Coordinates of N, CA and C in Angstrom, one line a residue:
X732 N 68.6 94.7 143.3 CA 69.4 94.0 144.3 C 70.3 95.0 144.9
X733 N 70.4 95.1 146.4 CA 71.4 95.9 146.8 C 72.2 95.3 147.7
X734 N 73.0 95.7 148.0 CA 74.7 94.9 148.7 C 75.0 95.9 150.1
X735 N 75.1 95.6 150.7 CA 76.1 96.3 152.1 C 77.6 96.9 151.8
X736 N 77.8 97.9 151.9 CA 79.3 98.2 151.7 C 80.4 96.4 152.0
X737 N 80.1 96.3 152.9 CA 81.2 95.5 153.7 C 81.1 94.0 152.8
X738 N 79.7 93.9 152.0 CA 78.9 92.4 151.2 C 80.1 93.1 149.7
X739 N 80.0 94.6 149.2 CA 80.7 94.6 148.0 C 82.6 94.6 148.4
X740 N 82.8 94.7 149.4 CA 84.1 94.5 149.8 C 84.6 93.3 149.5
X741 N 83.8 92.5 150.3 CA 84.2 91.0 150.6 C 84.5 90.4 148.9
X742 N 83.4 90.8 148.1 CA 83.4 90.0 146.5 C 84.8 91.1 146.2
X743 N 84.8 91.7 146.0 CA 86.0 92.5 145.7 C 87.2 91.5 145.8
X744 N 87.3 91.1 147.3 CA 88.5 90.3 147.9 C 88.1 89.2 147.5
X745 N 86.9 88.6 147.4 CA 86.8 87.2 147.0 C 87.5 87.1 145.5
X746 N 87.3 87.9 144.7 CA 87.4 87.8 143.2 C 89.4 88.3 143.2
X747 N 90.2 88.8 144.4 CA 91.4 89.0 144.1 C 91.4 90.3 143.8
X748 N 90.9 91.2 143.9 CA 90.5 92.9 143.3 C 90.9 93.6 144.3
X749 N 91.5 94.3 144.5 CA 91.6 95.5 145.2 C 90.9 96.6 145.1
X750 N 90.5 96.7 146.7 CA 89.7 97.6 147.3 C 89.5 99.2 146.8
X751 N 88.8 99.6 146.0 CA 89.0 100.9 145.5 C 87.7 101.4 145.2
X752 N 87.7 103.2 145.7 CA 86.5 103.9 145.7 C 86.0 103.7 144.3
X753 N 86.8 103.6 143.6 CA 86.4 103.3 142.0 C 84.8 102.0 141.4
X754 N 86.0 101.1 141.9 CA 85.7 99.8 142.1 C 84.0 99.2 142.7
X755 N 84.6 99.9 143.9 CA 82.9 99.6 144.8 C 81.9 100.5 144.5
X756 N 82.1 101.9 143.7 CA 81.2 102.5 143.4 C 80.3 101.8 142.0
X757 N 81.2 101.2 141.0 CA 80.6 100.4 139.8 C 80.1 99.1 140.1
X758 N 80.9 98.1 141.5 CA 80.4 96.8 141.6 C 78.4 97.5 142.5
X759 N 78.5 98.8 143.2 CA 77.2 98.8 144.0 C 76.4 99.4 142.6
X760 N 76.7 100.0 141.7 CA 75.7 100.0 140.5 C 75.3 99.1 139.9
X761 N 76.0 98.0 139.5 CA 75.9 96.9 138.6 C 74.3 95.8 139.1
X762 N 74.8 96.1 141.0 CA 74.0 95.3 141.8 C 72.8 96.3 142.2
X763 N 72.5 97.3 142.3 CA 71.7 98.2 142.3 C 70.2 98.5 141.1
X764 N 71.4 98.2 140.1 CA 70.2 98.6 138.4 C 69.6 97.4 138.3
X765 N 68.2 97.1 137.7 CA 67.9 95.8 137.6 C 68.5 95.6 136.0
X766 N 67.9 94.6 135.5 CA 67.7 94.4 134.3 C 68.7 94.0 133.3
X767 N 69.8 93.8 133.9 CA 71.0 93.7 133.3 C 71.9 95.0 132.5
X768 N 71.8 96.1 133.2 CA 72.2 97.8 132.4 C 73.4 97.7 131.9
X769 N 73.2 98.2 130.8 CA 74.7 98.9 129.9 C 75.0 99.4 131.0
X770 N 76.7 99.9 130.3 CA 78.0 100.6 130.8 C 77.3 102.0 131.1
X771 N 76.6 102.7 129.8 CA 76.3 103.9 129.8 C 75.1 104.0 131.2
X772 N 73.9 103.2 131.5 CA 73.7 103.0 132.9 C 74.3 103.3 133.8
X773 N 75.3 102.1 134.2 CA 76.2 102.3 134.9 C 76.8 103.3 135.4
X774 N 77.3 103.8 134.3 CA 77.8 105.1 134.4 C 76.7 106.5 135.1
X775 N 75.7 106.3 134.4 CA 74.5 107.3 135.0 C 74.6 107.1 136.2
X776 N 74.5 106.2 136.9 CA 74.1 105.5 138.1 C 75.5 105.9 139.0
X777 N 76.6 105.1 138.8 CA 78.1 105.8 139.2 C 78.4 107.8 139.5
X778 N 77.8 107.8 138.5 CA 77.9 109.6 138.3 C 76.8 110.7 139.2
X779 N 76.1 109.4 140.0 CA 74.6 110.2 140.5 C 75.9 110.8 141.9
X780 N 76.5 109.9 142.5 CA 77.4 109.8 143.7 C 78.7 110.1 143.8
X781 N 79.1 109.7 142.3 CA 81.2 110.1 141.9 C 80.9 110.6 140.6
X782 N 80.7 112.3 140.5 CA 80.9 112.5 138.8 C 81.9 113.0 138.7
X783 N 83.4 112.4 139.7 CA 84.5 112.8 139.4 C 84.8 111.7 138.6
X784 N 84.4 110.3 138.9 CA 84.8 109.0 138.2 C 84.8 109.2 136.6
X785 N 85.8 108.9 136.1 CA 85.7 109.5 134.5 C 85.4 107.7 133.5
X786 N 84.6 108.3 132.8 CA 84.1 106.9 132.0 C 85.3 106.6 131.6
X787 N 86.2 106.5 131.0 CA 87.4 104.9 130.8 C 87.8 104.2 131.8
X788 N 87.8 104.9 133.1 CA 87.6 104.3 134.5 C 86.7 102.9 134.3
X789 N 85.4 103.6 134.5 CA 84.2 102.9 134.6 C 84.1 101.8 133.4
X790 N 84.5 101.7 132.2 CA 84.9 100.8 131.0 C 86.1 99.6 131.6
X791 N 86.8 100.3 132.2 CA 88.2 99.6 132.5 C 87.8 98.8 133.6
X792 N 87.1 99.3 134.7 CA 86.9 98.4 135.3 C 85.4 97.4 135.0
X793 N 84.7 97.7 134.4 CA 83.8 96.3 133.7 C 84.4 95.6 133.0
X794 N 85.3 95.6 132.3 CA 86.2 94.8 131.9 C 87.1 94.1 132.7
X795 N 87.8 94.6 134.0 CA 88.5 94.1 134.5 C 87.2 92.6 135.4
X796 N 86.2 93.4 136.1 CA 84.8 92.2 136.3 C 85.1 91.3 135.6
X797 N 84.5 91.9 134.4 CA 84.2 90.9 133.3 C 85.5 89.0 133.1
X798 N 86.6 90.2 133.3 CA 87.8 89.1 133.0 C 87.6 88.4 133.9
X799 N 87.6 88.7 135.4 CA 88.0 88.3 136.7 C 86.8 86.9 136.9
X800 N 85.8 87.3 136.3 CA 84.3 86.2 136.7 C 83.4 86.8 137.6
X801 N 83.6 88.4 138.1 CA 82.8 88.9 138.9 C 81.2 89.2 138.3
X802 N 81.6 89.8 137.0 CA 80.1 89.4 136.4 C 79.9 89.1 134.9
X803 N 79.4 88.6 134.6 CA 79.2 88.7 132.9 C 78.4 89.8 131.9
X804 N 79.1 89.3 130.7 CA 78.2 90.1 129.8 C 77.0 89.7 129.3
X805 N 76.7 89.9 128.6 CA 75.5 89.8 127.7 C 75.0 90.5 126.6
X806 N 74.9 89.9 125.6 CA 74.9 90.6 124.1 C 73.5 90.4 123.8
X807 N 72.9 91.7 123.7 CA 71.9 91.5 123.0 C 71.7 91.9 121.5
X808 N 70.6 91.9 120.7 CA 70.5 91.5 119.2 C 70.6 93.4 118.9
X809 N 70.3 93.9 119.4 CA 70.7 95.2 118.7 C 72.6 95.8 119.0
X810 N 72.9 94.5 119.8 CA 75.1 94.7 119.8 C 74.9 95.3 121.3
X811 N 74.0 95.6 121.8 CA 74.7 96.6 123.3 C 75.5 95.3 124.1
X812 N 76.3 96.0 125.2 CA 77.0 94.8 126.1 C 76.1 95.1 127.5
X813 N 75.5 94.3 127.8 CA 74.8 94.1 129.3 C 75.5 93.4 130.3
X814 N 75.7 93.7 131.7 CA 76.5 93.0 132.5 C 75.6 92.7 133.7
X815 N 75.6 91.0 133.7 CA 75.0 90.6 134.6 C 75.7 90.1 136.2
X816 N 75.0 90.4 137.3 CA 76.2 90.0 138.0 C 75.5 88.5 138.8
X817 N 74.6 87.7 138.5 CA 74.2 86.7 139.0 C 74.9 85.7 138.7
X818 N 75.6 85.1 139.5 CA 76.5 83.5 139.1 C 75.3 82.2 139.3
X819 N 74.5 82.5 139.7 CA 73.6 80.8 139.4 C 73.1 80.6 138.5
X820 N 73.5 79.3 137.9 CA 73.2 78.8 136.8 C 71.5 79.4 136.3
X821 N 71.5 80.1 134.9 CA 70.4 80.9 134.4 C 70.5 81.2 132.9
X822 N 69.3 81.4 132.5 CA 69.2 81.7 131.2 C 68.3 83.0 131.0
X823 N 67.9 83.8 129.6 CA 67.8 85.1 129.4 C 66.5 85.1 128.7
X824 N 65.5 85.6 129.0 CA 64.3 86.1 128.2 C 65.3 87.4 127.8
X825 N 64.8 87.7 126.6 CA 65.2 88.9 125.9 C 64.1 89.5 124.5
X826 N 63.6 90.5 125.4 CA 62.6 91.4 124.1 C 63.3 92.1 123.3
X827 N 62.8 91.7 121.8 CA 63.9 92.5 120.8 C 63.0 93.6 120.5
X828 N 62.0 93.9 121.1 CA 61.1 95.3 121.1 C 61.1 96.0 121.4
X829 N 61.6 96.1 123.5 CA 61.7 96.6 124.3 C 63.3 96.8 124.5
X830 N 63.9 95.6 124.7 CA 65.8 95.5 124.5 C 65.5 95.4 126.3
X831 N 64.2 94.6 126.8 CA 64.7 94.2 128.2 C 64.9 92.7 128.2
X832 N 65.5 92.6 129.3 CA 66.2 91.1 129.9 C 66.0 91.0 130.8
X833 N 64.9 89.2 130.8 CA 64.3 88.9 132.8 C 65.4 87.4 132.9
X834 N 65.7 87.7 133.7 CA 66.2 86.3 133.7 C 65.3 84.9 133.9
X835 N 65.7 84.0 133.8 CA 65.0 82.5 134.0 C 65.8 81.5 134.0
X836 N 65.2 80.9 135.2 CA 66.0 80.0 135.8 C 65.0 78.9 136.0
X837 N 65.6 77.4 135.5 CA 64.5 76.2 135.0 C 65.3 75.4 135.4
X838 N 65.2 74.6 136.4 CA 67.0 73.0 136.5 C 66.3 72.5 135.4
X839 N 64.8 72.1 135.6 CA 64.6 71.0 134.6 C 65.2 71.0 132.8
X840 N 64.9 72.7 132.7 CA 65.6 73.5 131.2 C 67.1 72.4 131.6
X841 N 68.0 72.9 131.9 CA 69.2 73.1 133.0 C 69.7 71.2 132.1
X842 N 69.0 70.2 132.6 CA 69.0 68.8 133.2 C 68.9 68.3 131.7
X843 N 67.8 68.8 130.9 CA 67.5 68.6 129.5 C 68.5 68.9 128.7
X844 N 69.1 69.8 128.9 CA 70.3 71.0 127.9 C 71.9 69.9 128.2
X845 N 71.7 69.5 129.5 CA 73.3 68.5 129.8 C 73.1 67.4 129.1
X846 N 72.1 66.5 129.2 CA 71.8 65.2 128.6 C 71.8 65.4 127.2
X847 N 70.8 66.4 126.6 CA 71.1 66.4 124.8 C 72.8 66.5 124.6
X848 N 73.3 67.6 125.2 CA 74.6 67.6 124.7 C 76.0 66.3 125.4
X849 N 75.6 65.6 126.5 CA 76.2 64.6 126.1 C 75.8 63.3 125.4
X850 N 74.5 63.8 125.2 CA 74.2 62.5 124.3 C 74.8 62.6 122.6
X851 N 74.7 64.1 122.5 CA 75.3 64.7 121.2 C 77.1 64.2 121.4
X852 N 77.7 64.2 121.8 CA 78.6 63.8 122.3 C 79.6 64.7 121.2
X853 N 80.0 66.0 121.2 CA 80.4 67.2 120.1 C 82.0 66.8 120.1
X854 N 82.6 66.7 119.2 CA 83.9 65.7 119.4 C 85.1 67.4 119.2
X855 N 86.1 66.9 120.3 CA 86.9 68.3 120.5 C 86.4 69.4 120.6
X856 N 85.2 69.4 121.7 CA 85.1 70.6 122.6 C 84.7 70.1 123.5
X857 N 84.4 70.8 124.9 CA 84.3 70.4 126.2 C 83.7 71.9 126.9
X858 N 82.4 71.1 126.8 CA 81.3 72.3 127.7 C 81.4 72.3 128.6
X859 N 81.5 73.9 128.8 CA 81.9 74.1 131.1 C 80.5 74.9 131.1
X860 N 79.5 75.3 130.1 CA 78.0 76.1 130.6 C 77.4 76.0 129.5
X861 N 76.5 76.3 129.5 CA 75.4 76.3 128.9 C 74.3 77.8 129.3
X862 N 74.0 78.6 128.2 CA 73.3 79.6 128.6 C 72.2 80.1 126.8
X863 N 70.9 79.6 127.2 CA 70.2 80.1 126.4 C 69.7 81.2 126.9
X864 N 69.3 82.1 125.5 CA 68.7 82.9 125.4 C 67.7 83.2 124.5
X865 N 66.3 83.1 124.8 CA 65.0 83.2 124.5 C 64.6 84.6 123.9
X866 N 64.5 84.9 122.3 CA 64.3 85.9 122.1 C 62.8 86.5 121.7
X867 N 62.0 87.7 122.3 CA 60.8 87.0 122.0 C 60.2 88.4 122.3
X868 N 58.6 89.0 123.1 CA 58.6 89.6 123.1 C 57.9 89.6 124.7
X869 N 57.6 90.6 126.0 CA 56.4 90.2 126.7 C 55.4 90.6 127.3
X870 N 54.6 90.2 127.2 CA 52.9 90.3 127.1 C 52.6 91.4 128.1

């Protein structure tokens, strides 16, 4: 997936972030790598263009993402942190053989997953998502 300078600005500003060479160099990697890439990616990818950018930079700001809602994480079963930056509602194939991640996206999944859990009706807590992750292997 790739973005226009002026497309990674705008989310910058949309999300409240200030505009920085730092910044737009990690938000155009995040959207560049498929697959959902570790930091250390990132960083590969950051470093091809800025290898002045020093990795606690590059940490500091996936976290700051991360906090803000610009993209999420994702944990997979061997502990790495993956950061996804798709906001539409989606769920995770994940190979515990390979350690890749396709995304999948199902409303009917989606429509099934709301109704069980209001019908469950979980007393003192209050679901704002829902995100399975399918661990498995593929063919």
């Amino acid at each position: 997936m790739t973005f226009r300078y002026d497309d990674i600005k705008q989310k910058l500003t949309n999300y409240g972030l200030k505009i920085t060479l730092q910044r737009v160099a990690v938000l155009e990697a995040v959207f560049r790598l498929d697959g959902h890439p570790t930091a250390d990616k990132i960083m590969e990818e950051v470093h091809k263009k800025h290898p002045g950018i020093a990795t606690g930079t590059i940490y500091h700001i996936l976290e700051t993402f991360s906090d803000k809602g610009l993209i999420k994480k994702v944990k997979t079963d061997n502990y790495a942190m993956r950061y996804d930056p798709i906001h539409i509602r989606h769920h995770h194939l994940y190979s515990d053989e390979s350690d890749r991640i396709e995304d999948y996206f199902d409303e009917e999944l989606d429509r099934v997953l709301e109704e069980y859990f209001v019908k469950k009706q979980i007393g003192n807590f209050e679901i704002r998502d829902i995100k399975l992750q399918l661990i498995g292997k593929f063919k």
